[in-house]
Amino acid sequence: MRRRFLIIRLGAIGDIVVTTTLLHGLRATWPDAHIGWLVDSRLAGMLEGVDALDRIHRWDRVGWARSLGPLRLRELGVALAALRAELRAEAYTTVLDAQGLLKSSALALLAGAPQRWVLRPREGASILAHHAVPARERIRPGDEYRDLLRALGAHGADGARMGLQASARATESARALVSRLQRSDGFVALCPFTTRPQKHWFDDRWADLTRILAACGLRCVIMGGPQDRVRAESIRDASVPGTVSIAGEAPLEISGALLALAHLTVGVDTGLTHWSMAHRVPTVALLGSALPYTTAFDGSIVLRQPMACSPCDRRPTCSGRFDCMRALGTERVAQAALTLLGQPARA
Ligand code: SF4
């Protein structure tokens, strides 16, 4: 019987990128399987160019949240019934809840599949699944998904890597943007922004990095979302002339496609940095307060300073000094970047 898998990973950007490890491991093991993915509709564009995926199901999180008011419960019921019908029409045999939260496990129930697996269950999510794969220490990006693949009996588990190709449309737009920026001969993508201040590096260091890289003939493009625009422009203004910012200019899918065109990426623990790695673009990842992994695959470098307080995740105890990130000096980051590009180390 043809296997029919439904992956549930609703968000966030970086987690979706890394969850593609699971998708590719499934595809390598069961080439004829039907594989669907349930994702937050606002992030569905990320998956539109992925050949290994047969179907994208969109969860309208914002619409569902709006419908939670007492006068709109009927709307929620209609949306729920529609999603349930859409999922059941695919007759999934196995649901893989890669999010591990109560909401994702509840959505997993809608598919009506005979087998439900949950990865790293929290909030009591394991109650709603037949099988749970617990958390363990992660060393390389995607280790938890390789654990799930092994539990499923997938022979392609060990070789599974994340990979998130952009759609042809997004790639075309990214090429046009790179051409407009006059960076068709290559550039370094800088990804300084994320949601938690303790994960950030420092604005003056980003600017200093552009100066060091410019001295080696490398020009930088600062990336980010609309909420990062002001800070990105501030970094750009302090940077070497020729540095540009596209923060807030490109939709997410085009930013992802643009990363595939970069010579190199330097970024903090944020979705775009993981996306760059998924493209196999040489990437320097600056980690500290969170450790989603400690070692990158060949071709990328994880820089971090081991500290007694790290990882602190959402509870920093350093009174806003962020010593773990401060310990990553600009010269060290630049050396890592130049090493990846095969350029001579600086004296
Ligand atoms: S508490 Fe430690 S790990 Fe957390 S942000 Fe501060 S220095 Fe970094």
mmCIF file of C-alpha atoms and ligand atoms in Angstrom:
data_model
loop_
_atom_site.group_PDB
_atom_site.id
_atom_site.type_symbol
_atom_site.label_atom_id
_atom_site.label_comp_id
_atom_site.label_asym_id
_atom_site.label_seq_id
_atom_site.Cartn_x
_atom_site.Cartn_y
_atom_site.Cartn_z
ATOM 1 C CA MET A 1 0.000 0.000 0.000
ATOM 2 C CA ARG A 2 1.291 3.459 -0.874
ATOM 3 C CA ARG A 3 2.290 5.321 2.276
ATOM 4 C CA ARG A 4 0.641 8.667 2.826
ATOM 5 C CA PHE A 5 2.389 10.991 5.293
ATOM 6 C CA LEU A 6 1.157 14.293 6.666
ATOM 7 C CA ILE A 7 3.836 16.480 8.278
ATOM 8 C CA ILE A 8 2.558 19.102 10.686
ATOM 9 C CA ARG A 9 4.930 21.984 11.276
ATOM 10 C CA LEU A 10 2.965 25.206 11.359
ATOM 11 C CA GLY A 11 5.883 27.617 11.980
ATOM 12 C CA ALA A 12 8.213 29.328 12.614
ATOM 13 C CA ILE A 13 10.475 30.121 9.657
ATOM 14 C CA GLY A 14 13.631 28.458 10.954
ATOM 15 C CA ASP A 15 11.743 25.437 12.271
ATOM 16 C CA ILE A 16 10.074 24.910 8.906
ATOM 17 C CA VAL A 17 13.476 25.047 7.224
ATOM 18 C CA VAL A 18 14.967 22.438 9.563
ATOM 19 C CA THR A 19 11.856 20.224 9.367
ATOM 20 C CA THR A 20 12.598 19.706 5.676
ATOM 21 C CA THR A 21 15.138 17.174 7.007
ATOM 22 C CA LEU A 22 12.146 14.974 7.837
ATOM 23 C CA LEU A 23 10.595 15.486 4.411
ATOM 24 C CA HIS A 24 13.748 14.514 2.549
ATOM 25 C CA GLY A 25 14.351 11.494 4.776
ATOM 26 C CA LEU A 26 10.832 10.247 4.075
ATOM 27 C CA ARG A 27 11.228 10.812 0.343
ATOM 28 C CA ALA A 28 14.611 9.039 0.251
ATOM 29 C CA THR A 29 13.157 6.006 2.008
ATOM 30 C CA TRP A 30 9.748 5.873 0.345
ATOM 31 C CA PRO A 31 10.099 7.528 -3.088
ATOM 32 C CA ASP A 32 6.503 6.732 -4.031
ATOM 33 C CA ALA A 33 4.920 8.030 -0.838
ATOM 34 C CA HIS A 34 2.376 10.819 -0.912
ATOM 35 C CA ILE A 35 3.594 13.551 1.423
ATOM 36 C CA GLY A 36 1.570 16.547 2.562
ATOM 37 C CA TRP A 37 2.438 19.377 4.950
ATOM 38 C CA LEU A 38 0.121 21.421 7.152
ATOM 39 C CA VAL A 39 1.565 24.902 7.677
ATOM 40 C CA ASP A 40 0.483 28.348 8.827
ATOM 41 C CA SER A 41 -0.956 29.932 5.685
ATOM 42 C CA ARG A 42 1.275 33.005 6.135
ATOM 43 C CA LEU A 43 4.368 30.804 5.687
ATOM 44 C CA ALA A 44 3.028 28.438 3.020
ATOM 45 C CA GLY A 45 4.932 30.281 0.273
ATOM 46 C CA MET A 46 8.161 28.917 1.732
ATOM 47 C CA LEU A 47 7.190 25.412 0.625
ATOM 48 C CA GLU A 48 5.859 26.186 -2.855
ATOM 49 C CA GLY A 49 9.058 25.256 -4.686
ATOM 50 C CA VAL A 50 9.735 22.003 -2.842
ATOM 51 C CA ASP A 51 9.586 19.122 -5.327
ATOM 52 C CA ALA A 52 9.625 16.449 -2.613
ATOM 53 C CA LEU A 53 6.259 17.666 -1.348
ATOM 54 C CA ASP A 54 2.980 16.595 -2.979
ATOM 55 C CA ARG A 55 0.493 18.824 -1.186
ATOM 56 C CA ILE A 56 0.494 21.933 1.008
ATOM 57 C CA HIS A 57 -2.405 22.370 3.435
ATOM 58 C CA ARG A 58 -2.813 25.918 4.736
ATOM 59 C CA TRP A 59 -3.923 26.570 8.317
ATOM 60 C CA ASP A 60 -5.430 30.041 8.534
ATOM 61 C CA ARG A 61 -4.226 30.739 12.045
ATOM 62 C CA VAL A 62 -5.178 34.421 11.995
ATOM 63 C CA GLY A 63 -8.688 33.690 10.707
ATOM 64 C CA TRP A 64 -9.208 30.956 13.282
ATOM 65 C CA ALA A 65 -8.055 33.246 16.102
ATOM 66 C CA ARG A 66 -10.456 35.965 14.898
ATOM 67 C CA SER A 67 -13.277 33.420 14.961
ATOM 68 C CA LEU A 68 -12.795 32.647 18.641
ATOM 69 C CA GLY A 69 -15.161 35.480 19.658
ATOM 70 C CA PRO A 70 -18.554 34.313 21.007
ATOM 71 C CA LEU A 71 -20.496 35.592 18.008
ATOM 72 C CA ARG A 72 -18.196 33.988 15.475
ATOM 73 C CA LEU A 73 -17.893 30.434 16.744
ATOM 74 C CA ARG A 74 -19.937 29.239 13.800
ATOM 75 C CA GLU A 75 -17.227 30.594 11.479
ATOM 76 C CA LEU A 76 -14.647 28.605 13.405
ATOM 77 C CA GLY A 77 -16.754 25.480 13.110
ATOM 78 C CA VAL A 78 -17.017 25.948 9.340
ATOM 79 C CA ALA A 79 -13.256 26.458 9.003
ATOM 80 C CA LEU A 80 -12.548 23.437 11.159
ATOM 81 C CA ALA A 81 -14.908 21.240 9.166
ATOM 82 C CA ALA A 82 -13.371 22.428 5.891
ATOM 83 C CA LEU A 83 -9.835 21.614 7.023
ATOM 84 C CA ARG A 84 -10.953 18.256 8.387
ATOM 85 C CA ALA A 85 -12.576 17.387 5.057
ATOM 86 C CA GLU A 86 -9.503 18.533 3.110
ATOM 87 C CA LEU A 87 -7.159 16.409 5.219
ATOM 88 C CA ARG A 88 -9.396 13.330 5.251
ATOM 89 C CA ALA A 89 -9.775 13.451 1.482
ATOM 90 C CA GLU A 90 -6.054 12.683 1.280
ATOM 91 C CA ALA A 91 -6.500 9.508 3.371
ATOM 92 C CA TYR A 92 -3.234 9.999 5.237
ATOM 93 C CA THR A 93 -1.946 6.828 6.877
ATOM 94 C CA THR A 94 0.608 8.502 9.164
ATOM 95 C CA VAL A 95 0.590 11.962 10.709
ATOM 96 C CA LEU A 96 3.915 13.324 11.947
ATOM 97 C CA ASP A 97 3.443 16.172 14.399
ATOM 98 C CA ALA A 98 6.846 17.801 14.235
ATOM 99 C CA GLN A 99 5.717 20.776 16.334
ATOM 100 C CA GLY A 100 4.848 18.791 19.458
ATOM 101 C CA LEU A 101 2.411 21.298 20.944
ATOM 102 C CA LEU A 102 -1.185 20.804 22.006
ATOM 103 C CA LYS A 103 -2.516 22.825 19.056
ATOM 104 C CA SER A 104 -0.538 20.843 16.486
ATOM 105 C CA SER A 105 -1.548 17.549 18.074
ATOM 106 C CA ALA A 106 -5.180 18.648 18.054
ATOM 107 C CA LEU A 107 -4.873 19.489 14.352
ATOM 108 C CA ALA A 108 -3.271 16.061 13.819
ATOM 109 C CA LEU A 109 -6.498 14.476 15.064
ATOM 110 C CA LEU A 110 -8.442 16.119 12.235
ATOM 111 C CA ALA A 111 -6.662 14.039 9.602
ATOM 112 C CA GLY A 112 -8.164 10.829 10.984
ATOM 113 C CA ALA A 113 -5.013 8.853 10.222
ATOM 114 C CA PRO A 114 -4.563 5.452 11.865
ATOM 115 C CA GLN A 115 -1.053 6.393 13.060
ATOM 116 C CA ARG A 116 -0.102 9.630 14.799
ATOM 117 C CA TRP A 117 3.476 10.377 15.865
ATOM 118 C CA VAL A 118 4.618 13.363 17.884
ATOM 119 C CA LEU A 119 8.152 14.697 18.178
ATOM 120 C CA ARG A 120 9.358 16.229 21.478
ATOM 121 C CA PRO A 121 5.845 16.464 22.935
ATOM 122 C CA ARG A 122 5.088 19.358 25.275
ATOM 123 C CA GLU A 123 1.872 20.675 26.832
ATOM 124 C CA GLY A 124 0.617 17.094 27.163
ATOM 125 C CA ALA A 125 0.632 16.609 23.381
ATOM 126 C CA SER A 126 1.687 12.949 23.738
ATOM 127 C CA ILE A 127 -1.807 12.103 25.034
ATOM 128 C CA LEU A 128 -3.180 12.680 21.548
ATOM 129 C CA ALA A 129 -0.581 10.582 19.717
ATOM 130 C CA HIS A 130 0.049 6.854 19.328
ATOM 131 C CA HIS A 131 3.834 7.225 19.436
ATOM 132 C CA ALA A 132 6.123 9.886 20.888
ATOM 133 C CA VAL A 133 9.791 10.528 20.125
ATOM 134 C CA PRO A 134 11.416 12.353 23.051
ATOM 135 C CA ALA A 135 13.854 15.251 22.959
ATOM 136 C CA ARG A 136 17.569 14.586 23.163
ATOM 137 C CA GLU A 137 20.634 16.716 22.871
ATOM 138 C CA ARG A 138 20.993 18.054 19.366
ATOM 139 C CA ILE A 139 24.420 18.358 17.815
ATOM 140 C CA ARG A 140 23.790 19.010 14.131
ATOM 141 C CA PRO A 141 20.843 20.756 12.475
ATOM 142 C CA GLY A 142 17.944 18.310 12.100
ATOM 143 C CA ASP A 143 19.090 15.668 14.606
ATOM 144 C CA GLU A 144 15.604 15.451 16.127
ATOM 145 C CA TYR A 145 14.066 14.740 12.711
ATOM 146 C CA ARG A 146 16.615 12.020 12.025
ATOM 147 C CA ASP A 147 15.546 10.503 15.367
ATOM 148 C CA LEU A 148 11.931 10.502 14.210
ATOM 149 C CA LEU A 149 12.924 8.986 10.875
ATOM 150 C CA ARG A 150 14.797 6.189 12.640
ATOM 151 C CA ALA A 151 11.783 5.516 14.839
ATOM 152 C CA LEU A 152 9.708 5.218 11.659
ATOM 153 C CA GLY A 153 12.176 2.699 10.240
ATOM 154 C CA ALA A 154 13.384 5.023 7.480
ATOM 155 C CA HIS A 155 16.655 3.752 6.015
ATOM 156 C CA GLY A 156 17.372 7.240 4.691
ATOM 157 C CA ALA A 157 17.514 8.742 8.191
ATOM 158 C CA ASP A 158 21.261 9.158 8.582
ATOM 159 C CA GLY A 159 21.720 10.932 5.273
ATOM 160 C CA ALA A 160 18.701 13.203 5.627
ATOM 161 C CA ARG A 161 19.575 16.911 5.410
ATOM 162 C CA MET A 162 17.491 20.034 5.299
ATOM 163 C CA GLY A 163 16.882 21.464 1.849
ATOM 164 C CA LEU A 164 14.386 24.123 0.861
ATOM 165 C CA GLN A 165 14.539 25.125 -2.761
ATOM 166 C CA ALA A 166 12.739 28.267 -3.822
ATOM 167 C CA SER A 167 9.986 28.306 -6.415
ATOM 168 C CA ALA A 168 10.889 29.330 -9.963
ATOM 169 C CA ARG A 169 8.843 32.501 -9.486
ATOM 170 C CA ALA A 170 10.665 33.478 -6.286
ATOM 171 C CA THR A 171 14.037 32.716 -7.868
ATOM 172 C CA GLU A 172 13.223 34.909 -10.866
ATOM 173 C CA SER A 173 12.224 37.783 -8.574
ATOM 174 C CA ALA A 174 15.347 37.292 -6.470
ATOM 175 C CA ARG A 175 17.546 37.443 -9.576
ATOM 176 C CA ALA A 176 15.828 40.657 -10.654
ATOM 177 C CA LEU A 177 16.374 42.162 -7.209
ATOM 178 C CA VAL A 178 20.051 41.176 -7.165
ATOM 179 C CA SER A 179 20.445 42.712 -10.609
ATOM 180 C CA ARG A 180 18.748 45.932 -9.461
ATOM 181 C CA LEU A 181 21.120 46.052 -6.486
ATOM 182 C CA GLN A 182 24.038 45.527 -8.887
ATOM 183 C CA ARG A 183 25.169 42.473 -6.946
ATOM 184 C CA SER A 184 24.925 39.883 -9.718
ATOM 185 C CA ASP A 185 28.645 39.201 -9.316
ATOM 186 C CA GLY A 186 28.070 37.954 -5.788
ATOM 187 C CA PHE A 187 27.498 39.240 -2.286
ATOM 188 C CA VAL A 188 27.570 38.333 1.387
ATOM 189 C CA ALA A 189 24.138 38.093 3.015
ATOM 190 C CA LEU A 190 23.964 39.418 6.557
ATOM 191 C CA CYS A 191 21.086 38.193 8.734
ATOM 192 C CA PRO A 192 21.272 40.201 11.973
ATOM 193 C CA PHE A 193 17.660 40.051 13.123
ATOM 194 C CA THR A 194 15.517 37.770 15.205
ATOM 195 C CA THR A 195 12.815 38.176 17.799
ATOM 196 C CA ARG A 196 14.812 37.861 21.028
ATOM 197 C CA PRO A 197 17.394 40.530 21.963
ATOM 198 C CA GLN A 198 19.680 37.955 23.579
ATOM 199 C CA LYS A 199 20.181 36.313 20.190
ATOM 200 C CA HIS A 200 21.359 39.505 18.511
ATOM 201 C CA TRP A 201 24.954 40.414 17.774
ATOM 202 C CA PHE A 202 25.808 44.128 17.953
ATOM 203 C CA ASP A 203 25.083 46.790 15.348
ATOM 204 C CA ASP A 204 28.573 48.320 15.430
ATOM 205 C CA ARG A 205 30.090 44.876 14.880
ATOM 206 C CA TRP A 206 27.960 44.251 11.817
ATOM 207 C CA ALA A 207 29.169 47.562 10.432
ATOM 208 C CA ASP A 208 32.802 46.698 11.247
ATOM 209 C CA LEU A 209 32.346 43.326 9.565
ATOM 210 C CA THR A 210 31.276 44.999 6.316
ATOM 211 C CA ARG A 211 34.517 47.014 6.393
ATOM 212 C CA ILE A 212 36.693 43.930 6.849
ATOM 213 C CA LEU A 213 34.862 42.019 4.127
ATOM 214 C CA ALA A 214 34.958 45.009 1.771
ATOM 215 C CA ALA A 215 38.748 45.075 2.133
ATOM 216 C CA CYS A 216 38.666 41.517 0.748
ATOM 217 C CA GLY A 217 36.448 42.556 -2.164
ATOM 218 C CA LEU A 218 33.172 41.375 -0.645
ATOM 219 C CA ARG A 219 30.037 43.511 -0.534
ATOM 220 C CA CYS A 220 27.198 42.916 1.888
ATOM 221 C CA VAL A 221 23.419 42.859 1.654
ATOM 222 C CA ILE A 222 21.550 43.240 4.958
ATOM 223 C CA MET A 223 18.422 41.111 5.129
ATOM 224 C CA GLY A 224 15.362 41.195 7.363
ATOM 225 C CA GLY A 225 11.632 41.742 7.549
ATOM 226 C CA PRO A 226 9.552 44.938 7.618
ATOM 227 C CA GLN A 227 9.948 45.167 11.398
ATOM 228 C CA ASP A 228 13.741 45.261 10.974
ATOM 229 C CA ARG A 229 13.863 48.021 8.378
ATOM 230 C CA VAL A 230 14.859 50.930 10.653
ATOM 231 C CA ARG A 231 17.602 49.034 12.425
ATOM 232 C CA ALA A 232 18.883 47.579 9.169
ATOM 233 C CA GLU A 233 19.144 51.068 7.679
ATOM 234 C CA SER A 234 21.006 52.228 10.761
ATOM 235 C CA ILE A 235 23.535 49.385 10.349
ATOM 236 C CA ARG A 236 23.816 50.169 6.644
ATOM 237 C CA ASP A 237 24.480 53.859 7.328
ATOM 238 C CA ALA A 238 27.298 52.923 9.715
ATOM 239 C CA SER A 239 28.733 50.374 7.274
ATOM 240 C CA VAL A 240 31.216 50.686 4.476
ATOM 241 C CA PRO A 241 29.765 52.477 1.400
ATOM 242 C CA GLY A 242 28.252 49.954 -0.998
ATOM 243 C CA THR A 243 26.482 48.023 1.728
ATOM 244 C CA VAL A 244 22.768 47.794 0.996
ATOM 245 C CA SER A 245 19.714 46.827 3.023
ATOM 246 C CA ILE A 246 16.725 44.966 1.631
ATOM 247 C CA ALA A 247 15.040 44.551 5.021
ATOM 248 C CA GLY A 248 11.315 44.914 4.506
ATOM 249 C CA GLU A 249 11.648 45.100 0.715
ATOM 250 C CA ALA A 250 11.372 41.458 -0.281
ATOM 251 C CA PRO A 251 8.648 38.992 0.682
ATOM 252 C CA LEU A 252 9.888 36.009 2.655
ATOM 253 C CA GLU A 253 9.994 33.576 -0.299
ATOM 254 C CA ILE A 254 12.088 36.015 -2.338
ATOM 255 C CA SER A 255 14.466 36.554 0.584
ATOM 256 C CA GLY A 256 14.850 32.779 0.791
ATOM 257 C CA ALA A 257 15.526 32.563 -2.937
ATOM 258 C CA LEU A 258 17.996 35.429 -2.716
ATOM 259 C CA LEU A 259 20.031 33.555 -0.105
ATOM 260 C CA ALA A 260 20.684 30.822 -2.662
ATOM 261 C CA LEU A 261 22.445 33.436 -4.818
ATOM 262 C CA ALA A 262 24.830 34.602 -2.069
ATOM 263 C CA HIS A 263 28.498 33.649 -1.894
ATOM 264 C CA LEU A 264 28.259 33.465 1.878
ATOM 265 C CA THR A 265 25.889 34.229 4.740
ATOM 266 C CA VAL A 266 26.672 35.481 8.224
ATOM 267 C CA GLY A 267 23.713 35.402 10.581
ATOM 268 C CA VAL A 268 22.415 34.974 14.098
ATOM 269 C CA ASP A 269 20.065 32.197 15.214
ATOM 270 C CA THR A 270 17.268 33.124 12.863
ATOM 271 C CA GLY A 271 15.253 31.508 10.112
ATOM 272 C CA LEU A 272 17.175 33.066 7.222
ATOM 273 C CA THR A 273 20.482 31.740 8.577
ATOM 274 C CA HIS A 274 19.079 28.198 8.650
ATOM 275 C CA TRP A 275 17.624 28.723 5.178
ATOM 276 C CA SER A 276 21.058 29.684 3.894
ATOM 277 C CA MET A 277 22.466 26.422 5.290
ATOM 278 C CA ALA A 278 19.612 24.532 3.663
ATOM 279 C CA HIS A 279 20.753 25.968 0.315
ATOM 280 C CA ARG A 280 24.281 24.646 1.094
ATOM 281 C CA VAL A 281 25.546 28.222 0.905
ATOM 282 C CA PRO A 282 28.608 28.649 3.172
ATOM 283 C CA THR A 283 27.182 30.066 6.387
ATOM 284 C CA VAL A 284 28.615 31.421 9.618
ATOM 285 C CA ALA A 285 26.024 31.042 12.393
ATOM 286 C CA LEU A 286 26.489 33.118 15.546
ATOM 287 C CA LEU A 287 24.887 31.294 18.474
ATOM 288 C CA GLY A 288 24.798 31.922 22.206
ATOM 289 C CA SER A 289 21.668 32.047 24.318
ATOM 290 C CA ALA A 290 20.019 29.190 22.432
ATOM 291 C CA LEU A 291 21.728 26.145 21.012
ATOM 292 C CA PRO A 292 19.550 24.543 18.374
ATOM 293 C CA TYR A 293 22.742 22.686 17.374
ATOM 294 C CA THR A 294 26.418 23.011 18.185
ATOM 295 C CA THR A 295 28.050 21.887 14.931
ATOM 296 C CA ALA A 296 27.150 22.618 11.338
ATOM 297 C CA PHE A 297 27.528 20.261 8.415
ATOM 298 C CA ASP A 298 30.563 20.685 6.188
ATOM 299 C CA GLY A 299 30.649 24.019 4.451
ATOM 300 C CA SER A 300 29.284 26.038 7.364
ATOM 301 C CA ILE A 301 30.615 27.101 10.750
ATOM 302 C CA VAL A 302 28.896 27.550 14.097
ATOM 303 C CA LEU A 303 30.565 30.181 16.241
ATOM 304 C CA ARG A 304 29.723 30.238 19.918
ATOM 305 C CA GLN A 305 31.473 30.869 23.189
ATOM 306 C CA PRO A 306 30.781 28.131 25.763
ATOM 307 C CA MET A 307 29.625 29.742 29.015
ATOM 308 C CA ALA A 308 28.222 28.383 32.260
ATOM 309 C CA CYS A 309 24.986 30.296 31.699
ATOM 310 C CA SER A 310 24.500 29.115 28.093
ATOM 311 C CA PRO A 311 22.026 28.157 26.813
ATOM 312 C CA CYS A 312 19.589 30.314 28.763
ATOM 313 C CA ASP A 313 16.975 30.344 25.982
ATOM 314 C CA ARG A 314 14.254 32.762 27.052
ATOM 315 C CA ARG A 315 15.669 33.541 30.516
ATOM 316 C CA PRO A 316 18.914 35.536 30.279
ATOM 317 C CA THR A 317 20.611 36.154 33.619
ATOM 318 C CA CYS A 318 23.315 38.557 32.409
ATOM 319 C CA SER A 319 21.408 41.825 32.945
ATOM 320 C CA GLY A 320 21.340 42.604 29.237
ATOM 321 C CA ARG A 321 25.101 42.304 28.661
ATOM 322 C CA PHE A 322 24.679 39.240 26.458
ATOM 323 C CA ASP A 323 28.250 38.173 27.168
ATOM 324 C CA CYS A 324 27.922 35.054 25.003
ATOM 325 C CA MET A 325 27.401 37.184 21.895
ATOM 326 C CA ARG A 326 29.858 39.866 23.000
ATOM 327 C CA ALA A 327 32.542 37.171 23.163
ATOM 328 C CA LEU A 328 32.214 36.713 19.395
ATOM 329 C CA GLY A 329 34.589 39.421 18.214
ATOM 330 C CA THR A 330 34.379 40.890 14.736
ATOM 331 C CA GLU A 331 37.799 39.578 13.718
ATOM 332 C CA ARG A 332 36.821 36.049 14.722
ATOM 333 C CA VAL A 333 33.618 36.223 12.696
ATOM 334 C CA ALA A 334 35.458 37.683 9.703
ATOM 335 C CA GLN A 335 38.102 34.948 9.892
ATOM 336 C CA ALA A 336 35.412 32.280 9.870
ATOM 337 C CA ALA A 337 33.774 33.912 6.835
ATOM 338 C CA LEU A 338 37.050 34.138 4.929
ATOM 339 C CA THR A 339 37.929 30.546 5.829
ATOM 340 C CA LEU A 340 34.667 29.360 4.308
ATOM 341 C CA LEU A 341 35.420 31.315 1.147
ATOM 342 C CA GLY A 342 38.908 29.848 0.964
ATOM 343 C CA GLN A 343 40.487 33.265 1.292
ATOM 344 C CA PRO A 344 43.764 33.650 3.176
ATOM 345 C CA ALA A 345 43.464 34.200 6.924
ATOM 346 C CA ARG A 346 44.066 37.777 8.021
ATOM 347 C CA ALA A 347 47.216 38.467 10.004
HETATM 348 S S1 SF4 B 1 22.569 34.601 30.274
HETATM 349 FE FE1 SF4 B 1 24.419 33.773 29.329
HETATM 350 S S2 SF4 B 1 23.679 32.602 27.584
HETATM 351 FE FE2 SF4 B 1 22.012 33.940 28.221
HETATM 352 S S3 SF4 B 1 22.223 35.777 26.945
HETATM 353 FE FE3 SF4 B 1 23.320 36.149 28.858
HETATM 354 S S4 SF4 B 1 25.450 35.549 28.441
HETATM 355 FE FE4 SF4 B 1 24.149 34.638 26.845
#
